[in-house]
Amino acid sequence: MVTTVPNSTDETKIALSPWQLFWRRLKRRRIAMIGGVVLIFLYAVAIFAGFIAPYDYQRLDENRFFHPPIWPKLQNFHFVVPRYEQLPGDFVYRQVPDDTKPLHFFVHGDKYKLFGCIPASVHLFGSDDDHPVYLFGTDQFGRDVFSRLLYGSQISLSIGVIGILLSFSFGMMIGGIAGYFAGATDTIIMRVCELIMSIPALYLIISLRATFPPSMGSAQIYAMIIIILSFIGWASMARVIRGMTLSLREQQFILAARTLGQSHLKIIMRHILPNTFSYVIVAATLSIPYYILGEVVLSFLGVGIQEPSASWGLMLNAAQNTEYMKNYPWLLAPGAAIFVTVLAFNFLGDGLRDAADTKSL
């Protein structure tokens, strides 16, 4: 389908494809565009977490437990880092007057792997050990909250994307097969979907997690969480795609493909499923926050990512202690990151849904 619109400078007409019309409607929704920009920023930070973070997520500072945030100050046109000393009492710190060191950029520090495979040790900024840069303070073990927040974003944000790719790909394929063949195939597949959807998701996740052996590492737990979340999420997608396929299978272009002798698999993959992409993109954007929150809940309950690895849910374990929340509010930084991420996905998802509506302006 091609739509023509008049040009404001002359009376010539410009042909617009459905995707161009979709993009044109999306650009008019500023909240959705803001959400998209925020998500691009968050995922870019997650990709370059090792470079941006001044310290390794496992680095311990035994002299600075529960240290408040330390922010560089502008002095004589360059940034300096103040030094703090601990006072007698429960983790009380005071800035030392006239004791600062310059903040350096592109410094060598803790080793990490860029993109997960390239060994590197250069960090965006840093200072000496006596003048650490703890932008969000430290936790109960003396670890930099800002660095752990960045490393944790790699797990929390990637689980949503990978989980959606797995569950939606499987759900689209199963739903397409059920709707295309109909009959007994459709009945069996839909009953299986209803069985999976009837199981309480949270209890299923916790029950399956309890079967993991205690010796499993964080990487294996990460993979198993993705598999569990994908197993739960594919059924609802399959039901929707099945309904769309039932209406598409009788369209003339599908009948023409059958007449030309194309195989059933080719018809499903090349003709039916591509016509569901507009819905799938919107649904995926709106569903990713639930996968992120699924990991957060598991880690928060202590059955997800384990120490010493970092994830937003694991870092929020400190929020269970009311004393921590009262005296060390910077430990709630992962909660703010989760809030911003979920809100950005919802803004973008709502905008995509409106842009996909052909009746919208």
XYZ file of C-alpha atoms in Angstrom:
361
model
C 0.000 0.000 0.000
C 1.358 3.422 -0.987
C -0.081 6.731 0.202
C 0.439 10.072 -1.509
C 0.503 13.421 0.248
C 0.675 16.883 -1.289
C 3.947 18.801 -1.007
C 3.693 22.209 0.665
C 6.140 23.852 -1.766
C 4.577 22.596 -4.945
C 1.631 20.478 -5.933
C 3.662 17.345 -6.665
C 2.825 14.253 -4.687
C 5.236 12.148 -2.629
C 4.663 8.411 -2.289
C 4.947 7.159 1.283
C 5.274 3.505 2.251
C 3.417 2.125 5.306
C 6.649 2.205 7.329
C 7.265 5.850 6.350
C 3.746 6.712 7.466
C 4.373 4.807 10.713
C 7.576 6.762 11.369
C 5.840 10.030 10.501
C 3.089 9.394 13.063
C 5.612 8.264 15.686
C 7.686 11.440 15.369
C 4.637 13.503 16.296
C 4.484 11.822 19.704
C 7.156 13.626 21.668
C 6.761 11.548 24.833
C 7.428 8.388 22.805
C 10.496 9.931 21.185
C 11.799 11.021 24.602
C 11.297 7.471 25.863
C 13.197 6.127 22.863
C 16.114 8.526 23.411
C 16.288 7.594 27.108
C 16.382 3.883 26.231
C 19.103 4.410 23.636
C 21.132 6.238 26.287
C 20.578 3.506 28.898
C 21.575 0.678 26.556
C 24.617 2.617 25.322
C 25.719 3.094 28.935
C 25.180 -0.630 29.586
C 27.317 -1.577 26.582
C 30.189 0.684 27.709
C 29.682 0.060 31.445
C 33.258 -1.100 32.035
C 34.666 2.049 30.425
C 32.303 4.505 32.156
C 32.440 2.872 35.601
C 35.489 4.117 37.556
C 35.865 0.817 39.454
C 35.199 -2.882 39.109
C 31.848 -3.992 40.502
C 33.625 -6.362 42.952
C 36.177 -3.850 44.231
C 36.027 -3.500 48.046
C 37.043 -0.403 49.996
C 37.401 -1.677 53.553
C 37.884 1.864 54.901
C 34.702 3.366 53.462
C 31.602 1.337 54.290
C 28.362 3.256 53.647
C 30.312 6.256 52.384
C 28.034 9.080 51.157
C 28.239 10.218 47.521
C 31.419 12.055 46.540
C 30.982 14.500 43.670
C 33.860 16.317 41.948
C 33.889 20.104 42.328
C 34.839 22.739 39.778
C 37.894 24.669 40.944
C 40.035 26.983 38.811
C 38.440 25.663 35.618
C 39.146 22.007 36.394
C 37.461 19.325 38.491
C 38.873 18.250 41.833
C 37.866 15.436 44.187
C 37.579 16.205 47.926
C 38.736 13.777 50.613
C 36.546 12.592 53.482
C 37.549 11.215 56.870
C 35.494 8.928 59.078
C 34.367 10.272 62.435
C 33.722 8.182 65.546
C 30.316 6.555 65.307
C 28.370 4.500 62.820
C 29.788 5.374 59.401
C 29.831 9.160 59.784
C 32.108 11.026 57.373
C 33.317 14.621 57.143
C 35.012 16.425 54.293
C 38.641 17.368 54.990
C 39.151 21.092 54.254
C 41.626 22.044 51.524
C 42.456 18.435 50.716
C 41.608 17.782 47.084
C 43.141 16.039 44.114
C 42.394 16.654 40.428
C 39.932 14.440 38.604
C 41.612 12.735 35.647
C 39.974 11.500 32.476
C 40.847 8.384 30.463
C 42.838 6.844 33.293
C 44.087 3.280 33.761
C 42.355 1.301 36.484
C 40.626 -2.015 37.124
C 40.642 -4.425 34.201
C 37.430 -5.252 32.339
C 36.283 -6.650 29.002
C 34.785 -4.208 26.540
C 31.788 -5.717 24.711
C 32.415 -8.799 26.849
C 35.473 -9.920 24.888
C 38.072 -7.121 24.459
C 40.454 -6.792 27.457
C 40.800 -3.154 28.557
C 41.757 -1.071 31.586
C 41.048 2.526 30.500
C 38.211 4.266 32.366
C 36.404 7.495 31.548
C 37.444 9.194 34.793
C 39.148 8.473 38.088
C 41.381 9.718 40.903
C 43.856 8.254 43.395
C 42.863 5.812 46.148
C 42.884 8.495 48.863
C 40.396 10.601 46.878
C 37.942 8.076 45.398
C 35.075 9.156 43.139
C 31.948 7.550 44.571
C 29.212 9.357 42.679
C 26.438 7.320 44.343
C 28.343 6.424 47.521
C 29.277 2.916 48.655
C 27.264 -0.018 49.980
C 27.618 -2.102 53.142
C 30.703 -3.821 51.718
C 32.459 -0.641 50.582
C 31.667 -1.209 46.882
C 30.998 1.716 44.549
C 27.224 1.879 43.953
C 27.618 3.814 40.676
C 29.943 1.191 39.179
C 27.705 -1.668 40.311
C 24.685 0.165 38.885
C 26.338 0.337 35.457
C 27.476 -3.295 35.510
C 24.057 -4.350 36.815
C 22.383 -2.664 33.846
C 24.099 -5.162 31.555
C 22.171 -8.004 33.208
C 18.874 -6.273 33.960
C 18.487 -4.589 30.564
C 19.713 -7.488 28.444
C 17.368 -9.999 30.090
C 14.382 -8.074 28.736
C 15.645 -7.941 25.156
C 16.908 -11.538 24.983
C 13.804 -12.867 26.731
C 11.512 -11.071 24.281
C 13.482 -12.309 21.268
C 13.188 -15.912 22.445
C 9.571 -15.899 23.651
C 8.157 -13.809 20.808
C 10.019 -15.746 18.112
C 8.742 -19.037 19.498
C 5.261 -17.642 20.116
C 5.001 -16.216 16.597
C 6.026 -19.500 15.013
C 3.695 -21.644 17.142
C 0.821 -19.192 16.745
C 1.345 -19.038 13.004
C 1.269 -22.841 12.719
C -1.886 -23.075 14.884
C -3.758 -20.440 12.910
C -2.638 -21.631 9.488
C -3.465 -25.332 9.875
C -6.444 -24.808 12.245
C -8.432 -27.956 13.116
C -6.882 -30.442 15.548
C -3.469 -28.753 15.394
C -4.996 -25.475 16.497
C -6.981 -27.137 19.297
C -3.979 -28.964 20.785
C -1.674 -25.934 20.636
C -4.242 -23.589 22.174
C -4.971 -25.978 25.039
C -1.247 -26.114 25.816
C -1.101 -22.304 25.746
C -4.052 -22.066 28.117
C -2.409 -24.561 30.467
C 0.796 -22.503 30.614
C -1.108 -19.238 31.034
C -3.128 -20.682 33.919
C -0.010 -21.283 36.023
C 0.847 -18.353 38.361
C 4.023 -16.957 36.834
C 5.796 -15.875 40.007
C 5.231 -19.189 41.813
C 6.383 -21.116 38.747
C 9.567 -19.056 38.525
C 10.374 -19.524 42.203
C 9.598 -23.266 42.044
C 11.804 -23.812 39.000
C 14.553 -21.677 40.513
C 14.514 -23.905 43.602
C 15.541 -26.852 41.424
C 18.822 -25.182 40.418
C 21.855 -26.754 42.088
C 23.609 -24.511 44.652
C 26.850 -24.699 42.683
C 25.452 -22.876 39.650
C 27.374 -19.738 38.699
C 25.863 -16.354 37.918
C 26.198 -16.877 34.156
C 24.239 -20.144 34.356
C 21.588 -18.578 36.606
C 21.323 -15.675 34.142
C 20.693 -18.101 31.263
C 18.152 -20.120 33.254
C 16.205 -16.982 34.258
C 15.950 -16.002 30.582
C 14.728 -19.486 29.648
C 12.139 -19.517 32.453
C 10.798 -16.059 31.596
C 10.665 -16.958 27.888
C 8.857 -20.216 28.635
C 6.184 -18.288 30.519
C 5.839 -15.469 27.977
C 5.448 -17.263 24.640
C 1.904 -18.583 25.183
C 0.105 -15.226 25.198
C 1.920 -14.140 22.047
C 1.035 -17.418 20.317
C -2.682 -16.860 21.018
C -2.677 -13.377 19.494
C -0.670 -14.424 16.408
C -2.979 -17.396 15.959
C -5.985 -15.055 15.801
C -4.273 -12.788 13.265
C -3.242 -15.797 11.171
C -6.818 -17.092 11.035
C -7.862 -13.868 9.307
C -4.808 -13.724 7.047
C -4.951 -17.332 5.796
C -7.994 -16.603 3.632
C -6.578 -13.457 2.039
C -6.068 -13.496 -1.720
C -2.266 -13.244 -1.588
C -2.149 -16.355 0.628
C -4.475 -18.248 -1.710
C -2.277 -17.178 -4.630
C 0.831 -18.505 -2.858
C -0.885 -21.853 -2.324
C -1.900 -21.972 -5.976
C 1.720 -21.393 -7.011
C 2.704 -24.462 -4.953
C 4.655 -22.767 -2.181
C 5.216 -24.903 0.913
C 3.250 -24.327 4.087
C 6.365 -23.289 6.015
C 7.323 -20.767 3.341
C 3.838 -19.260 3.321
C 3.890 -18.890 7.101
C 7.397 -17.427 7.260
C 7.324 -15.162 4.194
C 3.699 -14.095 3.895
C 1.795 -14.461 7.161
C 4.239 -13.640 9.963
C 5.663 -10.471 8.299
C 2.120 -9.073 8.276
C 2.031 -9.327 12.086
C 5.258 -7.387 12.668
C 3.537 -4.065 13.392
C 1.681 -5.644 16.315
C 4.716 -7.657 17.459
C 6.963 -4.578 17.651
C 4.447 -2.741 19.808
C 3.763 -5.763 22.018
C 7.482 -6.443 22.493
C 8.162 -2.869 23.574
C 5.357 -3.015 26.123
C 6.411 -6.474 27.372
C 10.142 -5.881 27.933
C 9.558 -4.070 31.278
C 7.834 -7.193 32.646
C 10.904 -9.288 31.852
C 13.141 -6.715 33.528
C 10.879 -6.641 36.575
C 10.852 -10.446 36.602
C 14.624 -10.503 37.044
C 14.396 -7.726 39.627
C 11.837 -9.646 41.690
C 13.857 -12.867 41.580
C 17.096 -11.151 42.571
C 15.313 -9.095 45.227
C 13.920 -12.314 46.748
C 17.394 -13.861 46.703
C 16.667 -16.522 44.081
C 18.038 -14.677 41.044
C 21.508 -13.306 40.329
C 23.809 -14.038 43.253
C 26.693 -12.167 44.875
C 29.249 -10.981 43.949
C 27.635 -10.298 40.550
C 25.606 -7.131 40.127
C 22.032 -6.639 38.971
C 19.495 -3.982 39.857
C 17.294 -6.427 41.739
C 20.206 -7.821 43.734
C 21.347 -4.314 44.665
C 17.842 -3.533 45.938
C 18.211 -6.251 48.570
C 19.540 -3.496 50.809
C 16.112 -1.820 50.589
C 14.704 -4.605 52.762
C 16.556 -3.092 55.703
C 14.631 -0.028 56.897
C 17.717 1.242 58.712
C 19.624 1.308 55.435
C 16.797 3.133 53.674
C 16.642 5.749 56.423
C 20.356 6.469 56.818
C 21.804 5.566 53.412
C 19.232 6.608 50.770
C 21.781 6.366 47.936
C 21.388 2.576 48.101
C 17.995 3.064 46.401
C 19.673 4.254 43.171
C 18.813 0.946 41.388
C 15.138 1.590 42.175
C 15.350 4.945 40.391
C 17.037 3.260 37.397
C 14.268 0.637 37.226
C 11.598 3.346 37.444
C 13.133 5.396 34.609
C 13.622 2.317 32.403
C 10.082 0.988 32.828
C 8.610 4.455 32.313
C 10.647 4.974 29.124
C 9.525 1.609 27.723
C 5.897 2.423 28.496
C 6.163 5.842 26.850
C 7.744 4.324 23.744
C 5.273 1.437 23.675
C 2.265 3.741 23.895
C 3.675 5.860 21.091
C 4.301 2.824 18.902
C 0.773 1.599 19.532
C -0.703 4.952 18.501
C 1.570 5.180 15.456
C 0.534 1.687 14.344
C -3.116 2.772 14.377
C -3.827 3.765 10.795
C -6.741 5.932 11.954
C -4.486 8.151 14.061
C -3.300 11.491 12.693
